[in-house]
Coordinates of C-alpha atoms in Angstrom, one line a residue:
M1 CA -74.1 -9.0 55.3
K2 CA -73.6 -7.7 58.8
T3 CA -71.6 -9.7 61.3
L4 CA -72.2 -9.9 65.0
L5 CA -69.6 -7.6 65.7
S6 CA -71.0 -4.8 63.6
P7 CA -73.2 -3.2 66.4
L8 CA -70.2 -3.5 68.9
L9 CA -67.7 -1.8 66.5
F10 CA -70.2 0.8 65.8
Y11 CA -70.4 1.7 69.5
L12 CA -66.6 1.6 69.7
Y13 CA -66.5 4.0 66.9
R14 CA -68.8 6.3 68.6
F15 CA -67.0 5.8 71.9
Y16 CA -63.7 7.0 70.2
R17 CA -65.3 10.0 69.1
A18 CA -66.1 10.7 72.7
R19 CA -62.3 11.2 73.3
L20 CA -62.0 9.2 76.4
R21 CA -58.2 9.6 76.7
N22 CA -58.3 13.4 76.0
G23 CA -61.2 13.7 78.6
I24 CA -59.0 12.0 81.2
I25 CA -56.2 14.2 80.5
R26 CA -58.4 17.3 80.7
L27 CA -60.0 16.2 83.9
V28 CA -56.4 15.3 85.6
I29 CA -55.4 18.9 84.6
K30 CA -58.4 20.5 86.1
L31 CA -58.0 18.6 89.3
E32 CA -54.2 19.3 89.7
K33 CA -54.1 22.8 89.0
G34 CA -53.0 22.6 85.3
E35 CA -50.3 20.6 83.4
V36 CA -47.5 22.8 84.9
Y37 CA -48.3 21.2 88.4
S38 CA -49.7 17.9 87.5
E39 CA -48.0 14.8 88.9
T40 CA -50.6 12.4 87.6
L41 CA -50.4 13.7 84.2
R42 CA -46.4 13.1 84.3
K43 CA -47.2 9.6 85.5
I44 CA -49.6 8.8 82.7
F45 CA -47.1 10.0 80.0
K46 CA -44.1 8.1 81.7
V47 CA -46.0 4.9 82.2
Y48 CA -48.2 4.7 79.0
H49 CA -46.2 6.7 76.5
G50 CA -42.7 6.5 77.5
V51 CA -42.2 10.1 77.8
E52 CA -40.6 11.7 81.0
V53 CA -41.6 15.2 81.6
G54 CA -39.8 17.4 84.3
K55 CA -41.8 19.6 86.8
Y56 CA -43.3 22.8 85.6
S57 CA -42.7 21.9 81.9
H58 CA -46.0 22.3 79.8
G59 CA -47.2 22.2 76.3
S60 CA -47.5 19.6 73.4
C61 CA -45.3 17.2 75.4
F62 CA -48.7 16.2 76.9
I63 CA -50.5 15.4 73.6
P64 CA -50.5 11.7 73.3
F65 CA -47.9 10.2 70.6
A66 CA -46.6 13.8 69.8
F67 CA -43.4 12.8 71.4
D68 CA -41.9 9.3 70.8
R69 CA -40.8 7.0 73.5
E70 CA -37.4 7.4 75.1
T71 CA -38.0 11.2 75.2
T72 CA -37.0 13.1 78.4
V73 CA -38.0 16.6 78.8
G74 CA -36.4 18.8 81.6
R75 CA -37.9 21.1 84.0
Y76 CA -39.4 24.5 83.3
C77 CA -39.6 23.9 79.5
S78 CA -42.1 25.5 77.2
I79 CA -43.3 23.6 74.4
A80 CA -45.7 25.1 71.7
A81 CA -48.6 23.4 69.8
A82 CA -48.0 20.9 66.9
V83 CA -44.3 20.1 68.0
R84 CA -43.4 16.6 66.9
V85 CA -40.4 14.5 68.3
F86 CA -39.4 11.5 66.2
N87 CA -37.1 8.9 67.9
R88 CA -37.0 6.4 65.1
N89 CA -37.2 6.0 61.5
H90 CA -38.7 3.7 59.0
P91 CA -35.7 1.4 57.8
M92 CA -34.7 2.3 54.2
H93 CA -32.4 -0.7 54.1
F94 CA -35.2 -3.1 54.4
K95 CA -37.2 -4.5 51.5
S96 CA -40.1 -2.4 52.5
T97 CA -40.4 0.5 54.8
H98 CA -43.9 -0.6 56.1
A99 CA -44.4 -0.8 59.7
F100 CA -45.4 -4.4 59.4
F101 CA -41.8 -5.4 59.0
F102 CA -40.2 -3.5 62.0
N103 CA -42.9 -2.5 64.4
A104 CA -44.1 -5.3 66.8
N105 CA -47.2 -3.5 67.5
M106 CA -48.5 -4.3 64.2
E107 CA -48.4 -8.0 65.4
F108 CA -46.7 -9.3 62.3
I109 CA -43.3 -9.6 63.9
E110 CA -42.6 -10.6 67.4
K111 CA -40.2 -7.9 68.5
D112 CA -39.2 -4.3 67.5
L113 CA -36.5 -4.3 64.7
V114 CA -35.9 -0.6 64.8
E115 CA -35.1 0.8 68.4
Y116 CA -36.1 4.2 69.8
K117 CA -33.1 6.5 70.3
P118 CA -33.1 8.4 73.6
L119 CA -33.4 11.9 73.2
R120 CA -32.8 14.5 76.2
I121 CA -34.3 17.8 76.1
G122 CA -32.8 19.9 78.7
N123 CA -34.2 22.6 81.1
D124 CA -35.6 25.8 80.4
V125 CA -36.0 24.9 76.7
W126 CA -38.5 26.8 74.5
I127 CA -39.6 24.9 71.3
G128 CA -41.8 27.1 68.9
H129 CA -45.0 26.0 67.1
G130 CA -44.7 23.3 64.6
A131 CA -40.9 22.4 65.1
I132 CA -39.9 18.9 64.2
I133 CA -37.1 17.0 66.1
L134 CA -35.7 14.2 64.0
P135 CA -34.2 10.9 65.2
T136 CA -30.6 12.0 64.5
V137 CA -31.0 14.4 67.5
T138 CA -30.0 12.9 71.0
E139 CA -29.7 16.2 72.9
I140 CA -31.1 19.7 73.1
G141 CA -29.2 21.7 75.6
D142 CA -30.3 23.5 78.6
G143 CA -31.8 27.0 77.8
A144 CA -32.0 26.4 74.2
V145 CA -34.6 27.9 71.9
I146 CA -35.9 26.3 68.7
G147 CA -37.7 28.7 66.4
A148 CA -41.4 27.9 65.1
G149 CA -41.4 25.5 62.1
S150 CA -37.8 24.5 62.5
I151 CA -36.7 20.9 61.4
V152 CA -33.8 20.0 63.9
S153 CA -31.4 17.5 62.5
K154 CA -28.5 17.9 64.8
N155 CA -27.9 18.3 68.5
V156 CA -28.7 21.9 70.0
P157 CA -25.9 23.3 72.3
P158 CA -27.1 25.1 75.5
Y159 CA -28.7 28.6 75.2
A160 CA -28.4 28.4 71.4
I161 CA -31.2 29.8 69.2
V162 CA -31.7 27.7 66.3
L163 CA -34.0 28.4 63.3
G164 CA -34.8 27.2 59.8
Y165 CA -34.8 23.8 57.7
P166 CA -32.3 22.4 58.4
A167 CA -32.3 24.3 61.8
R168 CA -29.0 26.1 62.4
V169 CA -27.6 28.2 65.2
V170 CA -28.3 31.8 64.5
R171 CA -27.0 33.2 67.9
Y172 CA -26.9 32.4 71.6
R173 CA -29.1 33.8 74.3
F174 CA -26.2 35.2 76.4
S175 CA -22.5 35.6 76.2
K176 CA -20.3 32.7 76.8
E177 CA -19.6 33.9 80.4
I178 CA -23.0 34.0 81.4
I179 CA -24.0 30.7 79.9
E180 CA -21.2 29.1 81.8
K181 CA -22.5 30.8 84.9
L182 CA -25.9 29.5 84.3
L183 CA -25.1 26.1 83.6
E184 CA -23.1 26.0 86.9
E185 CA -26.0 27.5 88.9
K186 CA -28.6 25.1 87.7
W187 CA -31.4 27.3 88.9
W188 CA -34.1 25.1 87.5
K189 CA -33.4 22.5 90.2
K190 CA -35.1 24.9 92.6
E191 CA -38.9 24.9 93.3
I192 CA -41.0 27.8 91.8
E193 CA -41.7 28.9 95.6
D194 CA -37.9 29.4 96.1
L195 CA -37.8 31.6 93.4
Q196 CA -40.3 34.1 94.7
D197 CA -37.7 36.5 96.1
K198 CA -35.7 36.4 93.0
K199 CA -38.2 37.7 90.5
G200 CA -36.0 40.6 89.7
E201 CA -33.5 38.1 88.0
F202 CA -36.2 36.6 86.0
C203 CA -38.5 39.4 84.9
M204 CA -36.2 41.7 83.0
D205 CA -33.3 41.4 80.5
Y206 CA -30.8 39.4 82.4
T207 CA -27.7 40.9 80.9
D208 CA -29.0 44.3 82.1
Y209 CA -29.8 42.8 85.6
L210 CA -26.3 41.6 86.0
N211 CA -24.8 44.9 84.6
N212 CA -27.0 46.8 87.1
K213 CA -25.8 44.6 89.8
R214 CA -22.2 45.1 89.1
D215 CA -22.8 48.8 88.9
V216 CA -24.4 48.8 92.4
Q217 CA -21.5 46.8 93.8
D218 CA -18.9 49.2 92.2
H219 CA -20.6 52.2 93.8
K220 CA -20.9 50.8 97.2
D221 CA -18.8 52.6 99.8
P222 CA -15.8 50.6 101.2
I223 CA -16.2 49.4 104.7
S224 CA -14.0 51.1 107.0
N225 CA -12.2 49.4 110.0

């Protein structure tokens, strides 16, 4: 026997298939020149999803529920498709692991019994396709790279490249000296317009750029008095 709600539920089902949420996101992106620039998109994710995304970052951090609450993404980050961030686990020490017994959204209990752990993803971070970041991670350093399909269970140092399951540091993007220099410089605080006249630093091998710069300086004629 059909209830009075059946027609309503049917139309709600059809309405959901229209993907209103995704449609709003697409419209906002179109109106504000893409997710790289959209301030409204950042406000939506901060207010409704608890995910704070820095300027010029883009990717699956803007897919609803791909990143758990209490996640902060820095500026100039590139995040590929199918990346997933988990900021809390089901409690294995409870009688049951079911969400009824720890997640207040299920409306069986009054307040969350497992808190989200804050995660900071630094600036200029590249996360490859399908990578998973587990709740044991609290920080991914500036300039880090996480390889596609990696499962990250530990914090990632600045400018480290991590791969595998579990993810491990395979090397660093630059020498220790250059990394320290970049961390001190904090170039990512600048607006993209301010980097217009510095394309040479960004559009080639950075170590080669620094070496060439040193060579030029070494070959300059001394200034005579």
